[in-house]
Amino acid sequence: MRNILLLGFGLASICCSTKAECILADKDAQKDVVEMVALLDRVSENGKVMFGHQDDTVYGIGWKDIEGESDVNKVTGDYPAVYGWELGHIELGEEYSIDSVKFSNIRREIISAHNRGGINTISWHLRNPYNGESSWDKTPGSVAAILNDEEVQAKYLEGLDRLCDFFVSLKDDNGQSIPVFFRPFHEHTGSWFWWGADQCKPEEYVALWKMTQDYIKDERGIHNIAYIYSPADVEGDKAKYFERYPGDDKVDVLGFDSYHRDEEKGLSRYTTSVAKSLNLMKEESNRRNKPYVFCETGAEGIKMDRWFTEVLYPLVSASDHTPAYVLVWRNAVEKPTHHYAPYPGHPAAPDFVEFMEKPEVLFESELVEEFRKGKK
Ligand code: BMA
């Protein structure tokens, strides 16, 4: 519906109902960033949901660093429409990511995915600049230190600069910057990361978000980014979802992460809480004129052979205003039980093909046909 109201405002207004609302968090965002956000909106409003997979083409079960290889493609014959990439350790100036992938290979695969018509979204499990510990460090006051302690702040910005250099290096064959989503400081309503709820005050989290965003767009002049807000599953609790929300003018896409951890015990907690959160997303998406996505999910090891069609599909397709994408986590080459998409021979593979064939579910070639070429 929203789109119809907007035709008069041209590109920048595709996903908004008044011109004032059309401006993304980055007011100078490239035109194709605006288009990328608007594409999410169009997908949702057509009752479709894109399938995404983390680190899809850099490794999988039994292989690594084979250009264009993909467990999802080997099982379904198509690529995911959305690719998640993890840039943890880029802040250290290292050659390899937290998951032991060369950053140059991640860059290459982001460019290839973009050239095929796919969408890229970036997460960042950065080390704690306060003490050098991992993202999972729970030292309270780390965010406050970044904000208030000059030395810690300088260390953080040094790392952020390296992330920015990576963003800048994302160029297509014509030298144009490639638009990507960035999902900083995710799952912060939980308390397992140093930026989590027990470790910082809401206003400190918001200040860290703003500092980061302002640095990227204003200090570094980087305009190929749209920003996704991605708390942990709050089970539909609106107050909790927005307690640490940076603001409508700082966020372009709403989302959340939730995993099906009690798979063997049945569906209860996961399906109930995810359904509630998706409902909340849908309502707030309408109210705030922002698309919404299911940023991270999955059942580790996929022990239910029909998980994709019987658990995930009913959740993400049960609406005329679906999440624009759902992304399952990575197929860890170094720890084969840590996988979230089927690979050839996996007992859930036939069901995954059925999932792909559902009319609502878009893999990459369908996204390209229907929404890029077809201009739905
Ligand atoms: C987690 C796990 C870790 C990984 C991290 C960053 O959920 O998959 O093994 O290092 O994400 O990708």
Coordinates of C-alpha atoms and ligand atoms in Angstrom, one line a residue:
M1 CA 0.0 0.0 0.0
R2 CA 2.7 2.4 1.0
N3 CA 4.3 2.4 -2.4
I4 CA 1.2 3.7 -4.1
L5 CA 1.1 6.9 -2.0
L6 CA 4.6 7.7 -3.0
L7 CA 4.9 7.6 -6.6
G8 CA 5.1 11.3 -6.8
F9 CA 8.2 11.6 -4.8
G10 CA 10.6 9.6 -7.0
L11 CA 13.2 7.2 -5.9
A12 CA 14.1 8.4 -2.5
S13 CA 10.5 8.0 -1.4
I14 CA 9.8 4.5 -2.6
C15 CA 9.4 3.1 0.9
C16 CA 7.9 6.0 2.7
S17 CA 4.6 7.8 2.9
T18 CA 5.8 11.4 3.0
K19 CA 8.9 12.9 1.6
A20 CA 10.2 13.8 5.1
E21 CA 10.1 10.1 6.0
C22 CA 11.9 8.9 3.0
I23 CA 15.3 9.8 4.2
L24 CA 17.3 6.8 5.4
A25 CA 19.5 6.9 8.5
D26 CA 22.2 8.1 6.1
K27 CA 20.6 11.2 4.4
D28 CA 23.3 11.0 1.7
A29 CA 22.8 7.3 1.0
Q30 CA 23.5 6.2 -2.5
K31 CA 20.4 5.9 -4.7
D32 CA 20.8 2.1 -4.9
V33 CA 20.8 1.9 -1.1
V34 CA 17.4 3.5 -1.1
E35 CA 16.4 1.0 -3.8
M36 CA 17.7 -1.9 -1.8
V37 CA 15.6 -0.9 1.2
A38 CA 12.6 -0.3 -1.1
L39 CA 13.1 -3.8 -2.6
L40 CA 12.6 -5.3 0.9
D41 CA 9.4 -3.5 1.1
R42 CA 8.2 -4.7 -2.3
V43 CA 9.1 -8.3 -1.5
S44 CA 7.1 -8.2 1.8
E45 CA 4.1 -6.4 0.3
N46 CA 3.9 -9.0 -2.4
G47 CA 3.7 -11.7 0.3
K48 CA 7.1 -13.1 -0.5
V49 CA 10.1 -13.9 1.7
M50 CA 13.7 -14.2 0.5
F51 CA 15.8 -17.0 1.8
G52 CA 19.3 -16.1 3.2
H53 CA 22.3 -18.1 4.4
Q54 CA 25.3 -17.0 6.4
D55 CA 28.8 -17.4 4.7
D56 CA 27.0 -19.3 1.9
T57 CA 29.7 -19.3 -0.8
V58 CA 33.0 -19.2 1.3
Y59 CA 32.7 -22.6 3.0
G60 CA 30.3 -25.5 3.7
I61 CA 30.3 -29.0 4.9
G62 CA 33.4 -30.7 3.5
W63 CA 34.7 -27.8 1.4
K64 CA 36.2 -24.3 1.7
D65 CA 37.2 -21.5 -0.6
I66 CA 36.0 -22.9 -3.9
E67 CA 34.8 -19.9 -5.9
G68 CA 31.0 -20.0 -6.4
E69 CA 30.5 -23.2 -4.4
S70 CA 27.5 -23.3 -2.1
D71 CA 25.8 -26.1 0.0
V72 CA 22.5 -24.4 -0.8
N73 CA 23.1 -24.4 -4.5
K74 CA 24.3 -28.0 -4.5
V75 CA 21.0 -29.1 -2.8
T76 CA 18.5 -26.8 -4.6
G77 CA 20.2 -25.7 -7.8
D78 CA 19.9 -22.0 -6.8
Y79 CA 21.7 -19.6 -4.6
P80 CA 20.2 -17.9 -1.6
A81 CA 18.7 -14.4 -2.4
V82 CA 20.4 -13.0 0.7
Y83 CA 24.0 -13.6 1.9
G84 CA 25.1 -12.9 5.5
W85 CA 28.8 -12.1 6.0
E86 CA 30.7 -11.9 9.2
L87 CA 33.5 -9.4 9.6
G88 CA 34.7 -10.2 13.1
H89 CA 38.5 -9.6 13.5
I90 CA 38.6 -7.1 10.7
E91 CA 39.1 -4.5 13.5
L92 CA 42.4 -6.2 14.3
G93 CA 43.8 -5.6 10.9
E94 CA 44.0 -9.4 10.3
E95 CA 43.8 -11.2 7.0
Y96 CA 41.4 -13.9 8.2
S97 CA 37.9 -13.4 9.8
I98 CA 36.8 -14.8 13.2
D99 CA 35.6 -17.8 11.2
S100 CA 38.9 -18.2 9.4
V101 CA 37.9 -16.8 6.0
K102 CA 40.1 -14.5 4.1
F103 CA 38.6 -11.0 4.0
S104 CA 39.6 -10.8 0.4
N105 CA 37.5 -13.9 -0.3
I106 CA 34.5 -12.4 1.5
R107 CA 34.9 -9.2 -0.6
R108 CA 35.1 -11.3 -3.8
E109 CA 31.9 -13.2 -2.9
I110 CA 30.0 -10.1 -1.9
I111 CA 30.8 -8.7 -5.3
S112 CA 29.8 -11.9 -7.1
A113 CA 26.5 -12.1 -5.1
H114 CA 25.8 -8.5 -6.0
N115 CA 26.5 -9.1 -9.7
R116 CA 24.1 -12.1 -9.7
G117 CA 21.4 -9.9 -8.2
G118 CA 21.6 -11.1 -4.5
I119 CA 21.6 -9.0 -1.4
N120 CA 24.4 -8.8 1.2
T121 CA 24.1 -8.2 4.9
I122 CA 27.1 -7.8 7.3
S123 CA 27.4 -8.6 11.0
W124 CA 30.4 -7.9 13.2
H125 CA 31.5 -10.0 16.2
L126 CA 34.2 -7.5 17.1
R127 CA 36.7 -8.0 20.0
N128 CA 36.1 -5.8 23.1
P129 CA 38.4 -2.8 22.5
Y130 CA 38.4 -2.2 26.3
N131 CA 40.3 -5.4 27.1
G132 CA 41.0 -7.3 23.9
E133 CA 38.6 -10.1 24.8
S134 CA 36.1 -11.7 22.4
S135 CA 32.6 -10.4 21.6
W136 CA 31.3 -12.9 24.2
D137 CA 33.2 -11.1 27.0
K138 CA 30.8 -9.8 29.6
T139 CA 32.8 -7.1 31.3
P140 CA 30.4 -4.4 32.4
G141 CA 31.3 -0.9 31.5
S142 CA 33.0 -1.7 28.2
V143 CA 30.6 0.4 26.2
A144 CA 30.9 3.2 28.7
A145 CA 34.7 3.0 28.3
I146 CA 34.4 3.4 24.5
L147 CA 32.2 6.5 25.0
N148 CA 34.2 8.1 27.8
D149 CA 37.8 6.9 27.9
E150 CA 39.9 8.5 25.2
E151 CA 42.3 5.6 24.9
V152 CA 39.6 3.0 24.6
Q153 CA 37.7 5.2 22.2
A154 CA 40.8 5.6 20.0
K155 CA 41.2 1.8 20.0
Y156 CA 37.6 1.3 19.0
L157 CA 37.8 3.9 16.2
E158 CA 41.0 2.3 14.9
G159 CA 39.1 -0.9 14.5
L160 CA 36.1 0.8 13.0
D161 CA 38.3 2.5 10.5
R162 CA 39.4 -0.9 9.3
L163 CA 35.8 -2.0 8.9
C164 CA 35.2 1.2 7.0
D165 CA 38.1 0.5 4.7
F166 CA 36.4 -2.8 3.9
F167 CA 33.1 -1.1 3.1
V168 CA 34.9 1.3 0.8
S169 CA 36.6 -1.6 -1.0
L170 CA 33.2 -3.0 -2.0
K171 CA 33.1 -1.9 -5.7
D172 CA 31.6 -3.3 -8.8
D173 CA 33.3 -3.7 -12.1
N174 CA 32.5 0.0 -12.9
G175 CA 34.1 1.2 -9.7
Q176 CA 30.7 1.9 -8.2
S177 CA 30.2 1.2 -4.4
I178 CA 28.1 -1.9 -3.8
P179 CA 25.1 -1.3 -1.4
V180 CA 25.1 -3.6 1.7
F181 CA 23.2 -3.9 4.9
F182 CA 25.0 -3.5 8.2
R183 CA 23.7 -5.0 11.4
P184 CA 25.9 -3.7 14.1
F185 CA 25.8 -4.7 17.8
H186 CA 23.2 -7.4 17.3
E187 CA 21.3 -9.4 20.0
H188 CA 22.0 -6.6 22.5
T189 CA 18.7 -7.3 24.4
G190 CA 20.4 -10.5 25.6
S191 CA 23.5 -10.3 27.8
W192 CA 26.0 -12.6 26.1
F193 CA 28.1 -9.9 24.3
W194 CA 30.0 -7.0 25.9
W195 CA 27.4 -4.7 24.3
G196 CA 24.6 -6.7 25.9
A197 CA 21.8 -5.6 28.2
D198 CA 23.5 -6.3 31.5
Q199 CA 26.7 -4.8 30.5
C200 CA 25.5 -1.3 29.5
K201 CA 22.7 1.2 30.0
P202 CA 20.2 1.7 27.2
E203 CA 21.4 5.3 26.6
E204 CA 25.0 4.0 26.3
Y205 CA 24.0 1.4 23.7
V206 CA 22.2 4.1 21.7
A207 CA 25.2 6.4 22.0
L208 CA 27.5 3.7 20.7
W209 CA 25.2 3.0 17.8
K210 CA 25.1 6.7 16.9
M211 CA 28.8 7.2 17.3
T212 CA 29.4 4.3 15.0
Q213 CA 26.9 5.3 12.4
D214 CA 28.1 9.0 12.4
Y215 CA 31.7 7.9 12.1
I216 CA 30.9 5.7 9.0
K217 CA 28.7 8.2 7.2
D218 CA 30.0 11.6 8.3
E219 CA 33.7 11.1 9.3
R220 CA 34.4 8.5 6.6
G221 CA 31.8 9.7 4.0
I222 CA 30.6 6.1 3.4
H223 CA 27.2 6.0 1.8
N224 CA 26.7 2.5 0.5
I225 CA 25.2 1.2 3.8
A226 CA 21.6 0.7 5.2
Y227 CA 21.3 -0.2 8.9
I228 CA 19.4 -3.1 10.4
Y229 CA 18.4 -3.2 14.1
S230 CA 18.7 -6.8 15.2
P231 CA 18.0 -7.5 18.9
A232 CA 17.6 -11.0 20.3
D233 CA 14.1 -12.5 20.3
V234 CA 12.0 -10.5 22.8
E235 CA 9.0 -12.8 22.4
G236 CA 6.9 -10.0 21.2
D237 CA 7.6 -7.7 24.1
K238 CA 7.4 -4.2 22.5
A239 CA 8.9 -2.3 25.5
K240 CA 11.9 -4.6 25.5
Y241 CA 12.3 -4.4 21.8
F242 CA 12.5 -0.6 21.8
E243 CA 14.2 0.0 25.2
R244 CA 17.6 0.3 23.4
Y245 CA 16.3 1.4 20.0
P246 CA 18.5 4.1 18.5
G247 CA 15.5 5.9 16.9
D248 CA 13.6 5.8 13.6
D249 CA 16.1 8.3 12.1
K250 CA 19.0 5.9 12.9
V251 CA 17.5 2.6 11.7
D252 CA 16.4 1.6 8.2
V253 CA 15.1 -2.0 8.8
L254 CA 13.6 -3.7 11.8
G255 CA 14.6 -7.3 12.7
F256 CA 15.5 -9.8 15.3
D257 CA 17.4 -13.1 15.8
S258 CA 16.0 -16.3 17.3
Y259 CA 17.1 -19.9 17.2
H260 CA 15.2 -23.2 17.5
R261 CA 17.3 -24.6 20.4
D262 CA 14.8 -27.1 21.8
E263 CA 14.2 -28.9 18.5
E264 CA 14.1 -32.3 20.0
K265 CA 11.6 -31.2 22.6
G266 CA 9.2 -30.0 19.9
L267 CA 8.1 -26.6 18.6
S268 CA 6.8 -24.8 21.6
R269 CA 9.1 -22.0 22.7
Y270 CA 10.5 -21.2 19.3
T271 CA 7.3 -21.1 17.3
T272 CA 5.4 -19.3 20.0
S273 CA 8.0 -16.6 20.6
V274 CA 8.9 -16.1 17.0
A275 CA 5.3 -15.8 15.9
K276 CA 4.8 -13.1 18.6
S277 CA 7.9 -11.2 17.5
L278 CA 7.1 -11.4 13.8
N279 CA 3.7 -10.0 14.7
L280 CA 5.3 -7.1 16.6
M281 CA 7.6 -6.5 13.6
K282 CA 4.8 -6.4 11.2
E283 CA 2.8 -3.9 13.3
E284 CA 5.8 -1.7 13.9
S285 CA 6.9 -2.0 10.3
N286 CA 3.6 -0.6 9.2
R287 CA 3.6 2.1 11.8
R288 CA 7.1 3.2 11.2
N289 CA 7.3 2.7 7.4
K290 CA 10.3 0.4 7.7
P291 CA 10.7 -3.1 6.2
Y292 CA 11.3 -5.9 8.6
V293 CA 13.4 -9.1 8.4
F294 CA 14.2 -12.2 10.4
C295 CA 17.9 -11.6 10.6
E296 CA 19.2 -14.9 12.0
T297 CA 17.6 -18.2 12.7
G298 CA 17.9 -21.9 12.3
A299 CA 18.0 -25.2 14.1
E300 CA 21.6 -26.4 14.7
G301 CA 22.1 -29.7 12.9
I302 CA 18.5 -29.7 11.5
K303 CA 17.4 -32.7 13.4
M304 CA 13.8 -32.5 12.2
D305 CA 13.8 -33.6 8.6
R306 CA 10.8 -31.4 7.8
W307 CA 12.0 -28.4 9.7
F308 CA 12.0 -26.1 6.7
T309 CA 8.5 -26.8 5.5
E310 CA 6.8 -27.5 8.8
V311 CA 8.5 -25.2 11.3
L312 CA 10.0 -22.3 9.4
Y313 CA 7.7 -21.9 6.4
P314 CA 4.4 -21.5 8.4
L315 CA 6.1 -18.8 10.5
V316 CA 7.5 -16.7 7.7
S317 CA 4.7 -17.1 5.2
A318 CA 1.7 -16.6 7.6
S319 CA 1.1 -13.0 6.6
D320 CA 0.3 -10.7 3.6
H321 CA 3.2 -8.7 4.9
T322 CA 5.9 -11.2 5.4
P323 CA 9.4 -10.6 6.7
A324 CA 11.4 -9.5 3.6
Y325 CA 14.0 -12.2 4.3
V326 CA 14.8 -15.0 6.7
L327 CA 18.4 -16.0 7.1
V328 CA 19.7 -19.2 8.5
W329 CA 23.2 -19.3 10.1
R330 CA 26.4 -20.9 8.8
N331 CA 27.5 -24.4 7.8
A332 CA 30.7 -24.4 9.7
V333 CA 33.4 -26.3 7.8
E334 CA 35.5 -26.7 11.0
K335 CA 32.6 -28.0 13.1
P336 CA 30.2 -30.0 10.8
T337 CA 27.5 -30.4 13.5
H338 CA 27.2 -26.6 13.5
H339 CA 25.2 -26.3 10.3
Y340 CA 21.8 -24.7 9.6
A341 CA 21.2 -25.4 5.9
P342 CA 21.1 -28.9 4.4
Y343 CA 24.0 -30.1 2.3
P344 CA 23.9 -33.0 -0.3
G345 CA 22.9 -36.2 1.4
H346 CA 21.5 -34.4 4.5
P347 CA 18.2 -36.0 5.7
A348 CA 16.5 -32.6 5.5
A349 CA 17.6 -31.9 1.9
P350 CA 14.4 -33.1 0.1
D351 CA 12.3 -31.0 2.5
F352 CA 14.6 -28.0 1.8
V353 CA 13.9 -28.4 -1.9
E354 CA 10.2 -28.4 -1.2
F355 CA 10.7 -25.2 0.9
M356 CA 12.5 -23.6 -2.0
E357 CA 9.6 -24.5 -4.3
K358 CA 6.9 -22.7 -2.1
P359 CA 5.4 -19.8 -4.1
E360 CA 6.2 -17.3 -1.3
V361 CA 9.8 -18.3 -0.9
L362 CA 12.4 -16.5 -3.1
F363 CA 15.8 -17.8 -3.9
E364 CA 18.2 -15.7 -5.9
S365 CA 17.1 -16.5 -9.5
E366 CA 13.4 -15.8 -8.5
L367 CA 14.3 -12.6 -6.8
V368 CA 16.1 -11.5 -10.0
E369 CA 13.3 -12.6 -12.3
E370 CA 10.4 -11.2 -10.3
F371 CA 11.8 -8.2 -8.6
R372 CA 14.9 -7.0 -10.4
K373 CA 14.0 -7.7 -14.0
G374 CA 10.2 -8.0 -13.5
K375 CA 10.0 -4.9 -11.4
K376 CA 7.2 -6.2 -9.2
Ligands
BMA1 C1 28.3 -17.8 16.1 C2 29.0 -19.2 15.9 C3 30.5 -19.0 16.0 C4 30.9 -17.9 15.0 C5 30.2 -16.6 15.2 C6 30.5 -15.5 14.2 O1 27.0 -17.9 16.1 O2 28.6 -19.6 14.6 O3 31.1 -20.2 15.6 O4 32.3 -17.6 15.2 O5 28.8 -16.9 15.1 O6 30.2 -15.9 12.9

